[in-house]
Short mmCIF file of C-alpha atoms in Angstrom, two decimals:
data_model
loop_
_atom_site.label_atom_id
_atom_site.label_comp_id
_atom_site.label_asym_id
_atom_site.label_seq_id
_atom_site.Cartn_x
_atom_site.Cartn_y
_atom_site.Cartn_z
CA MET A 254 26.75 186.34 -167.01
CA GLU A 255 23.63 186.51 -164.90
CA LEU A 256 22.31 182.84 -163.95
CA SER A 257 18.79 181.41 -164.78
CA LYS A 258 17.06 181.30 -161.36
CA ILE A 259 17.01 178.18 -160.35
CA ILE A 260 20.67 178.06 -161.67
CA GLN A 261 21.75 180.71 -159.29
CA SER A 262 20.03 178.47 -156.08
CA ARG A 263 21.98 175.00 -156.25
CA TYR A 264 24.78 177.52 -156.51
CA LYS A 265 24.08 180.27 -154.58
CA THR A 266 25.05 182.71 -157.10
CA LYS A 267 23.42 185.43 -159.04
CA THR A 268 26.11 185.84 -161.51
CA TYR A 269 28.67 182.99 -163.37
CA GLU A 270 31.11 185.28 -162.46
CA GLU A 271 30.97 185.39 -159.05
CA LEU A 272 30.37 182.24 -158.66
CA ALA A 273 33.73 182.02 -160.45
CA GLN A 274 35.58 184.16 -158.34
CA ARG A 275 34.14 182.79 -155.12
CA VAL A 276 34.63 178.71 -155.80
CA SER A 277 38.53 180.34 -157.12
CA ASN A 278 39.66 182.02 -153.51
CA PHE A 279 38.52 179.26 -152.27
CA VAL A 280 40.64 176.52 -153.84
CA GLY A 281 43.17 178.33 -154.88
CA GLN A 282 46.33 177.74 -152.17
CA THR A 283 48.31 180.89 -153.59
CA VAL A 284 47.72 184.55 -155.32
CA ASP A 285 47.96 182.96 -158.26
CA ASP A 286 46.43 180.00 -158.31
CA LYS A 287 43.51 181.13 -157.44
CA LYS A 288 44.24 184.38 -160.74
CA ILE A 289 44.59 180.83 -162.51
CA TYR A 290 41.81 178.96 -161.67
CA GLU A 291 39.02 182.11 -161.96
CA GLU A 292 40.18 182.38 -165.52
CA LEU A 293 39.90 178.76 -166.22
CA ILE A 294 36.14 178.12 -165.05
CA LEU A 295 35.68 182.24 -166.70
CA ARG A 296 36.21 182.07 -170.03
CA LYS A 297 34.56 178.09 -169.42
CA ARG A 298 37.10 175.86 -170.85
CA PHE A 299 37.29 172.80 -167.75
CA ILE A 300 34.43 172.98 -164.73
CA PRO A 301 34.14 171.76 -160.79
CA ALA A 302 31.75 169.23 -160.83
CA GLY A 303 28.76 170.68 -158.11
CA ASN A 304 29.46 170.03 -154.60
CA THR A 305 32.80 172.08 -155.47
CA LEU A 306 30.78 174.89 -156.84
CA LEU A 307 29.23 175.50 -153.08
CA ALA A 308 33.46 176.34 -152.40
CA GLY A 309 33.56 179.42 -149.86
CA ILE A 310 28.59 178.18 -149.08
CA ASN A 311 29.02 175.49 -147.87
CA PRO A 312 31.93 172.98 -147.14
CA ILE A 313 33.62 170.49 -150.46
CA ARG A 314 31.58 167.17 -150.00
CA PRO A 315 33.16 164.53 -152.53
CA ASN A 316 30.81 163.83 -155.03
CA CYS A 317 29.76 159.89 -154.10
CA VAL A 318 32.37 157.53 -152.32
CA ILE A 319 32.24 153.53 -152.12
CA PHE A 320 31.31 151.01 -149.30
CA GLU A 321 33.02 148.36 -147.50
CA SER A 322 31.17 145.34 -149.65
CA ILE A 323 27.07 144.93 -146.74
CA ASN A 324 25.98 142.22 -146.09
CA GLU A 325 23.77 141.53 -142.90
CA ASN A 326 26.31 141.79 -140.43
CA ASN A 327 27.76 145.05 -140.91
CA TYR A 328 23.85 146.77 -142.15
CA ASP A 329 23.64 148.44 -138.95
CA GLU A 330 26.81 150.34 -139.42
CA LEU A 331 26.57 150.58 -142.85
CA SER A 332 23.40 152.26 -143.11
CA LYS A 333 24.17 154.44 -140.15
CA ARG A 334 27.28 155.69 -141.82
CA ALA A 335 25.00 155.64 -145.31
CA GLU A 336 22.46 158.42 -143.64
CA ASN A 337 24.86 160.93 -142.64
CA LEU A 338 26.35 160.53 -145.84
CA TRP A 339 22.94 161.29 -147.36
CA ARG A 340 22.04 163.55 -145.62
CA ASN A 341 25.39 165.54 -146.66
CA ARG A 342 24.09 165.03 -150.33
CA ILE A 343 26.68 161.71 -151.59
CA GLY A 344 25.67 159.78 -153.35
CA ILE A 345 26.98 155.69 -152.60
CA GLY A 346 27.85 152.38 -153.75
CA PHE A 347 27.39 149.51 -152.65
CA ASP A 348 28.40 146.16 -153.78
CA PHE A 349 25.91 143.33 -151.96
CA SER A 350 28.01 139.91 -153.10
CA ASN A 351 28.52 138.94 -149.24
CA ALA A 352 24.45 138.99 -148.82
CA ASN A 353 23.02 135.64 -148.12
CA ASP A 354 19.56 137.48 -149.40
CA PRO A 355 20.99 141.06 -151.34
CA VAL A 356 17.76 142.37 -152.48
CA LEU A 357 16.03 142.32 -148.72
CA ILE A 358 19.47 144.61 -147.89
CA LEU A 359 19.04 146.86 -151.45
CA LYS A 360 15.15 147.41 -149.86
CA ARG A 361 15.70 147.90 -146.19
CA LEU A 362 18.76 150.47 -148.00
CA SER A 363 16.09 152.75 -150.30
CA LYS A 364 14.12 152.20 -147.93
CA LEU A 365 16.02 154.49 -145.73
CA ASN A 366 17.49 156.83 -148.36
CA ALA A 367 13.88 157.20 -149.57
CA SER A 368 13.01 158.42 -145.65
CA ILE A 369 15.69 161.08 -145.53
CA ASP A 370 13.90 164.34 -146.85
CA LEU A 371 16.68 166.97 -147.35
CA GLY A 372 13.69 169.49 -148.14
CA HIS A 373 13.84 171.29 -152.22
CA ARG A 374 17.71 169.20 -152.56
CA PRO A 375 17.51 167.05 -154.61
CA GLN A 376 19.31 163.19 -153.28
CA ARG A 377 21.40 161.59 -155.14
CA GLY A 378 21.67 158.82 -156.19
CA ASN A 379 23.17 155.28 -155.44
CA MET A 380 24.56 152.34 -156.96
CA GLY A 381 23.76 148.10 -156.16
CA VAL A 382 26.47 145.51 -157.41
CA LEU A 383 25.99 141.56 -156.99
CA ARG A 384 27.99 138.86 -158.84
CA ASP A 385 27.21 137.49 -161.60
CA ASP A 386 27.92 134.08 -159.34
CA HIS A 387 25.70 134.74 -156.32
CA PRO A 388 23.41 132.36 -155.44
CA LYS A 389 20.38 134.60 -155.36
CA ILE A 390 21.61 136.80 -158.47
CA LYS A 391 18.44 135.79 -160.62
CA GLU A 392 16.12 137.10 -157.68
CA PHE A 393 18.27 140.29 -157.59
CA ILE A 394 18.13 140.74 -162.31
CA LYS A 395 14.94 140.70 -161.37
CA CYS A 396 13.94 143.04 -159.02
CA LYS A 397 13.46 146.21 -159.96
CA SER A 398 11.29 145.09 -162.60
CA GLN A 399 8.87 143.48 -160.16
CA THR A 400 8.47 147.19 -157.97
CA ASN A 401 8.46 150.12 -158.39
CA LYS A 402 9.25 151.13 -155.15
CA ILE A 403 13.29 151.01 -155.61
CA TYR A 404 13.50 154.00 -157.13
CA ASN A 405 17.19 156.19 -155.48
CA PHE A 406 19.20 153.19 -156.70
CA ASN A 407 20.45 152.17 -160.42
CA LEU A 408 21.39 148.72 -160.68
CA SER A 409 25.14 147.27 -161.86
CA ILE A 410 25.92 143.61 -162.86
CA ALA A 411 29.36 142.41 -162.32
CA ILE A 412 30.51 139.47 -164.96
CA THR A 413 32.73 137.65 -163.93
CA LYS A 414 32.14 135.49 -166.50
CA TYR A 415 30.07 135.49 -169.93
CA ASP A 416 26.85 132.98 -168.67
CA ASN A 417 23.84 133.01 -171.48
CA GLU A 418 21.17 132.81 -169.59
CA ILE A 419 22.22 134.98 -166.87
CA MET A 420 23.22 138.43 -170.08
CA LYS A 421 19.63 137.12 -171.47
CA MET A 422 18.29 137.60 -167.92
CA ILE A 423 20.28 140.94 -167.11
CA SER A 424 18.06 142.17 -171.08
CA GLU A 425 15.49 140.08 -170.31
CA SER A 426 14.77 142.95 -167.55
CA ALA A 427 16.56 146.55 -168.74
CA HIS A 428 14.44 145.22 -171.87
CA ILE A 429 11.13 146.27 -169.35
CA THR A 430 13.36 148.66 -166.91
CA GLY A 431 16.47 150.00 -168.07
CA ASP A 432 18.26 148.22 -165.44
CA PRO A 433 20.30 146.46 -164.68
CA GLY A 434 23.72 147.36 -166.31
CA ILE A 435 27.03 145.45 -165.90
CA ILE A 436 30.14 146.35 -165.38
CA PHE A 437 33.26 143.82 -166.28
CA LEU A 438 34.64 143.15 -162.92
CA ASN A 439 38.68 142.09 -164.18
CA LYS A 440 38.31 145.05 -167.06
CA VAL A 441 37.26 147.23 -163.49
CA GLN A 442 40.57 146.70 -161.15
CA GLU A 443 42.54 148.15 -163.66
CA ILE A 444 45.06 151.14 -162.96
CA THR A 445 46.64 153.21 -165.23
CA GLY A 446 50.78 152.35 -166.37
CA ALA A 447 49.88 149.95 -163.23
CA THR A 448 52.25 146.24 -163.42
CA LYS A 449 51.14 143.39 -162.52
CA LYS A 450 53.42 143.86 -158.65
CA ASP A 451 52.14 147.34 -158.63
CA LEU A 452 48.01 146.22 -158.44
CA LYS A 453 49.02 142.71 -156.42
CA ILE A 454 51.30 145.88 -154.26
CA ILE A 455 47.66 148.55 -154.17
CA GLN A 456 45.47 145.02 -153.52
CA ASN A 457 46.69 143.63 -151.18
CA ILE A 458 46.62 146.88 -148.57
CA ILE A 459 42.97 147.53 -149.03
CA GLY A 460 41.58 144.65 -151.32
CA LYS A 461 39.61 144.70 -154.54
CA ILE A 462 37.43 146.99 -156.56
CA GLU A 463 33.81 145.61 -156.28
CA THR A 464 31.48 148.37 -157.17
CA VAL A 465 31.14 151.63 -158.74
CA VAL A 466 29.36 154.76 -158.42
CA PRO A 467 25.60 156.17 -159.18
CA CYS A 468 26.66 157.09 -163.33
CA GLY A 469 29.29 154.71 -163.26
CA GLU A 470 31.92 156.80 -164.00
CA GLN A 471 34.07 155.87 -161.25
CA SER A 472 35.37 151.99 -160.45
CA MET A 473 36.97 152.51 -156.87
CA PHE A 474 38.54 150.36 -153.79
CA ALA A 475 36.49 150.70 -150.46
CA ASN A 476 36.27 153.31 -148.36
CA GLU A 477 37.41 155.68 -151.48
CA SER A 478 35.42 158.90 -152.55
CA CYS A 479 36.26 161.12 -155.57
CA ASN A 480 35.78 164.80 -156.66
CA LEU A 481 34.70 165.44 -160.69
CA GLY A 482 35.44 168.14 -162.60
CA SER A 483 35.55 168.72 -166.76
CA ILE A 484 36.51 169.70 -169.77
CA ASN A 485 34.51 171.64 -171.40
CA LEU A 486 35.98 171.49 -174.94
CA ALA A 487 32.21 173.41 -176.31
CA CYS A 488 34.50 176.17 -175.87
CA PRO A 489 35.63 177.69 -178.52
CA ASP A 490 39.43 179.27 -176.99
CA TYR A 491 40.04 175.26 -177.51
CA TRP A 492 38.95 175.57 -182.09
CA ASN A 493 39.73 177.37 -184.74
CA ASP A 494 37.64 176.42 -186.82
CA LYS A 495 38.78 172.31 -187.29
CA THR A 496 42.12 172.82 -185.82
CA PHE A 497 42.02 171.43 -182.05
CA LEU A 498 44.54 174.43 -180.64
CA GLU A 499 46.56 171.51 -177.80
CA THR A 500 48.92 174.12 -176.96
CA ILE A 501 45.40 176.02 -174.96
CA PHE A 502 44.33 171.98 -174.11
CA ILE A 503 47.20 170.70 -172.44
CA ASP A 504 47.35 173.53 -170.41
CA SER A 505 44.46 173.39 -169.43
CA VAL A 506 44.36 169.43 -168.97
CA ARG A 507 47.38 170.79 -166.26
CA LYS A 508 45.80 173.30 -164.75
CA SER A 509 43.50 171.35 -164.17
CA VAL A 510 44.33 167.90 -162.47
CA ARG A 511 45.67 170.93 -160.33
CA PHE A 512 42.63 172.77 -159.15
CA LEU A 513 40.88 168.45 -158.65
CA ASP A 514 44.04 167.52 -156.67
CA ASP A 515 43.77 171.31 -154.62
CA VAL A 516 40.38 169.98 -153.80
CA ILE A 517 41.42 166.78 -152.07
CA ASP A 518 42.89 168.63 -149.85
CA LEU A 519 39.96 171.21 -148.64
CA CYS A 520 36.96 168.05 -148.91
CA GLN A 521 35.57 167.52 -145.46
CA ILE A 522 34.72 164.51 -145.89
CA PRO A 523 31.70 163.09 -142.19
CA ASP A 524 33.17 159.61 -142.73
CA GLU A 525 35.94 159.02 -141.26
CA LYS A 526 37.49 155.88 -142.73
CA ILE A 527 36.23 157.33 -146.22
CA ARG A 528 38.06 160.72 -145.51
CA GLU A 529 41.35 158.44 -144.71
CA GLN A 530 41.53 156.75 -147.08
CA ASN A 531 40.54 160.35 -149.30
CA LEU A 532 44.35 160.99 -148.73
CA ASN A 533 45.39 157.84 -149.11
CA THR A 534 44.80 157.94 -152.39
CA ARG A 535 43.62 161.43 -153.96
CA ARG A 536 41.90 159.87 -156.50
CA ILE A 537 40.21 162.32 -159.03
CA GLY A 538 38.27 161.93 -161.88
CA LEU A 539 39.09 164.89 -164.41
CA GLY A 540 37.05 164.37 -167.99
CA ILE A 541 35.05 165.70 -170.59
CA MET A 542 32.26 167.64 -171.56
CA GLY A 543 30.83 169.72 -174.40
CA TRP A 544 32.15 166.27 -176.92
CA ALA A 545 28.93 166.34 -178.26
CA ASP A 546 28.25 170.17 -179.38
CA ALA A 547 32.03 170.88 -179.58
CA LEU A 548 31.65 168.84 -183.56
CA LYS A 549 28.68 170.41 -183.76
CA ASN A 550 30.42 173.86 -183.95
CA ILE A 551 32.72 172.75 -186.00
CA ASN A 552 30.27 171.13 -188.79
CA VAL A 553 31.84 167.68 -187.68
CA LYS A 554 29.13 165.03 -187.66
CA TYR A 555 28.99 162.84 -184.31
CA GLY A 556 29.96 159.01 -185.35
CA SER A 557 31.55 159.47 -188.42
CA GLU A 558 35.24 158.96 -188.88
CA GLU A 559 35.79 161.87 -189.26
CA SER A 560 34.93 163.20 -185.38
CA PHE A 561 37.16 159.81 -184.31
CA GLN A 562 40.64 160.69 -185.74
CA LEU A 563 39.90 163.89 -183.41
CA VAL A 564 38.19 161.67 -180.12
CA ASP A 565 42.75 159.58 -181.02
CA ILE A 566 44.12 163.80 -180.94
CA VAL A 567 41.99 165.18 -178.69
CA GLY A 568 42.53 161.67 -176.42
CA LYS A 569 46.00 160.92 -176.31
CA LEU A 570 46.53 164.41 -175.48
CA PHE A 571 43.97 164.37 -172.54
CA LYS A 572 46.17 160.87 -171.28
CA GLN A 573 49.47 162.06 -171.21
CA TYR A 574 49.38 165.65 -169.90
CA SER A 575 47.17 164.93 -167.27
CA HIS A 576 49.03 162.13 -166.02
CA ASP A 577 52.55 163.58 -166.98
CA GLU A 578 50.87 167.36 -164.46
CA SER A 579 50.53 164.41 -161.83
CA GLU A 580 53.30 163.20 -161.65
CA ASN A 581 54.63 166.76 -161.40
CA LEU A 582 53.72 166.87 -158.52
CA GLY A 583 54.23 163.98 -157.00
CA LYS A 584 57.25 165.10 -156.89
CA ILE A 585 56.55 168.63 -155.63
CA LYS A 586 54.19 167.70 -153.77
CA GLY A 587 54.13 163.49 -152.16
CA ILE A 588 53.03 160.42 -154.35
CA ALA A 589 49.68 159.29 -153.52
CA PRO A 590 50.71 156.95 -149.52
CA ILE A 591 48.87 154.08 -151.74
CA LEU A 592 51.65 153.76 -154.59
CA LYS A 593 54.39 154.06 -151.59
CA ASN A 594 55.69 150.34 -152.65
CA THR A 595 54.71 150.37 -155.79
CA SER A 596 56.29 151.78 -160.09
CA LEU A 597 53.65 155.01 -159.89
CA LYS A 598 55.57 157.51 -158.58
CA ARG A 599 52.46 159.90 -159.07
CA ARG A 600 50.18 162.30 -157.20
CA ASN A 601 46.84 160.02 -157.54
CA ILE A 602 46.00 156.60 -158.19
CA GLN A 603 43.50 157.41 -160.61
CA ILE A 604 43.51 161.14 -162.72
CA THR A 605 40.56 160.58 -165.18
CA CYS A 606 36.89 159.59 -165.82
CA ILE A 607 33.92 160.64 -167.30
CA ALA A 608 31.23 161.34 -166.04
CA PRO A 609 27.03 163.16 -166.19
CA THR A 610 28.20 166.29 -166.10
CA GLY A 611 24.40 166.32 -165.52
CA GLY A 612 24.34 170.60 -163.73
CA ILE A 613 27.67 171.70 -164.90
CA THR A 614 25.74 171.39 -168.63
CA ILE A 615 23.24 173.34 -168.00
CA LEU A 616 25.47 176.17 -165.88
CA VAL A 617 27.81 176.12 -169.63
CA GLY A 618 24.76 176.40 -172.03
CA ASN A 619 25.84 172.76 -173.14
CA LYS A 620 23.02 170.42 -175.37
CA GLY A 621 25.44 167.55 -174.76
CA PHE A 622 26.55 165.71 -171.92
CA GLY A 623 29.88 164.01 -171.29
CA ILE A 624 29.91 163.29 -174.61
CA GLU A 625 26.77 162.02 -175.63
CA PRO A 626 25.16 162.76 -178.79
CA LEU A 627 22.69 166.14 -178.58
CA PHE A 628 19.73 165.00 -177.54
CA THR A 629 17.36 166.34 -180.31
CA GLU A 630 20.20 164.36 -183.02
CA ALA A 631 20.72 161.56 -181.08
CA GLY A 632 17.33 159.26 -183.16
CA ASP A 633 19.46 158.92 -186.14
CA ILE A 634 23.02 157.86 -184.38
CA PRO A 635 23.01 153.88 -184.59
CA ILE A 636 23.69 151.44 -181.19
CA GLN A 637 26.86 150.40 -182.71
CA THR A 638 27.78 154.41 -182.69
CA HIS A 639 27.32 154.54 -179.54
CA LEU A 640 29.31 151.23 -178.35
CA ASP A 641 32.23 152.88 -180.99
CA MET A 642 32.61 156.26 -178.90
CA GLN A 643 32.79 154.95 -175.84
CA SER A 644 35.18 152.42 -176.67
CA LYS A 645 37.02 154.78 -179.14
CA TRP A 646 37.52 157.02 -175.35
CA GLN A 647 38.20 154.46 -173.33
CA LYS A 648 41.22 154.15 -174.73
CA TYR A 649 42.12 157.51 -173.27
CA VAL A 650 40.32 157.43 -170.32
CA ASP A 651 41.72 155.98 -166.69
CA ASN A 652 38.39 154.75 -164.68
CA CYS A 653 34.82 154.25 -166.44
CA ILE A 654 32.99 156.70 -169.27
CA SER A 655 28.68 157.77 -168.15
CA LYS A 656 27.13 156.90 -170.84
CA THR A 657 23.92 155.38 -171.53
CA VAL A 658 23.37 153.44 -175.48
CA ASN A 659 19.74 154.76 -175.89
CA MET A 660 17.47 152.55 -178.15
CA PRO A 661 14.56 152.59 -179.73
CA ASN A 662 10.82 151.31 -178.00
CA SER A 663 10.97 148.71 -180.75
CA SER A 664 14.06 147.14 -179.71
CA SER A 665 13.76 143.50 -177.93
CA VAL A 666 15.77 141.50 -176.14
CA GLU A 667 18.10 140.17 -178.15
CA ASP A 668 18.86 143.86 -180.02
CA ILE A 669 20.21 144.19 -176.04
CA LEU A 670 21.58 140.81 -175.62
CA GLU A 671 23.90 142.10 -178.40
CA VAL A 672 25.44 145.44 -176.79
CA TRP A 673 26.83 143.24 -174.48
CA LYS A 674 28.74 141.27 -176.41
CA ILE A 675 29.63 144.04 -178.65
CA SER A 676 30.43 145.89 -175.22
CA GLN A 677 32.87 142.51 -174.33
CA GLU A 678 34.56 142.44 -176.89
CA LYS A 679 35.55 146.18 -177.94
CA GLN A 680 36.59 145.90 -173.89
CA LEU A 681 34.34 148.37 -172.10
CA LYS A 682 34.64 148.86 -168.04
CA SER A 683 30.59 149.32 -167.78
CA VAL A 684 28.05 149.97 -169.99
CA THR A 685 23.93 151.16 -169.25
CA ILE A 686 21.37 150.64 -171.72
CA TYR A 687 18.02 151.74 -171.58
CA ARG A 688 14.52 151.41 -174.28
CA ASP A 689 13.04 154.19 -175.12
CA GLY A 690 9.10 154.66 -173.65
CA SER A 691 10.21 151.38 -171.18
CA HIS A 692 9.97 153.88 -168.06
CA SER A 693 6.43 155.90 -168.12
CA ASP A 694 6.54 158.62 -166.45
CA GLN A 695 10.64 159.36 -168.63
CA PRO A 696 11.21 163.23 -168.60
CA LEU A 697 11.46 163.45 -171.92
CA GLN A 698 10.31 162.10 -175.14
CA VAL A 699 11.43 161.92 -178.68
CA GLY A 700 10.66 161.07 -182.70
CA ILE A 701 12.71 157.28 -182.84
CA LYS A 702 12.40 155.78 -185.93
CA THR A 703 11.13 152.38 -185.24
CA LYS A 704 12.34 149.17 -186.94
CA THR A 705 10.77 149.37 -190.03
CA ASP A 706 12.53 152.34 -190.54
CA CYS A 707 16.14 150.89 -189.87
CA PRO A 708 18.16 147.80 -190.24
CA LYS A 709 17.67 146.09 -187.14
CA GLY A 710 19.85 147.12 -183.72
CA ASN A 711 20.35 150.23 -185.79
CA CYS A 712 18.69 152.53 -184.68
CA SER A 713 19.08 154.69 -180.97
CA LEU A 714 17.94 157.82 -178.78
#
């Protein structure tokens, strides 16, 4: 299958078959593994993320990394490290909660990022997070609504307590710019299967989680990195009409975990601290993509009761067998060093998340990104349904889910505030909203029902 000129340029190959073979030959450590990975990718059952798809052409880089909390004292050191990573197209998650003037540091970093010329290659985005109890939280919340120069950072507020004044201010800003989103700080500390004692052992070694990656799918400890890949549920191999073919799916999940774990040892990270932490935690991010496409292919409405029942079927298998395979690898190759004195006996500290799957969605010809609905149909999907779908999947995912609650242009500040309240009730880890048309230069416009066409807060892009 010959790829489009844009995709050929991005992944340095002419056909999909050449791409599958090149990546598999590079990542596979044995002849058998090379064949297994090639079939997995060739049949579009699993697709590695963009940086890994350049394997054999460029060094494999992590998709994203997290820095230790940045402040006035360590700015010079961290900004130099950041510049080096940005030149290698690696996105960074920053926490500004220890800074005296977080907005000033944010603006300096944004300007530095914008000064880096990568030629024809797009720069990856960044994330800036601030705790809601910081003395300058109000200034941080408003900063993107007061300037259009911080375009290369997504912003989120780390919620430690639900303060109505702060939440309303976040809603007002998000109404204008789409930023900030929110992360629930207590929820992102969780490690699947870990006891309180396990978590304390881990945190005593590497601290607590303070921020997330640019698109929000991974919350990580300081100096951690992640490599991503997604099971493509739109692949017809997984379906016989509306019957989900569990055996094939389980097989793909196991092989995909092994693939991503192999990538960890091949990853060339141009930062010593992050390179060491990568081998210490061995974090991977196996996700799901093409969910809306899969539902459409089997004539199931996105957000229907039947679609939620399918989430339970697919999600339970996804969680069970991704963890089971990491435990198998732990027995064969050894557990992640950070887990040495814990009850967790697996190869990877965390295994699953759901990323936005931008480039790889286009690569395989899907229409829906991650678990997002199809764009052409999204205008008919209630806001509550977006949150219900994210909540359903969150039960089966270790880390966060990159998903936007798209809202019609006519949505009010109160509507956004309601999204935050529901998100807390549903125990989501992170939430982002976008009100249609709030950016005059947004790339896509869609005809969306207004509030006069539907109940309050019940329509969404």
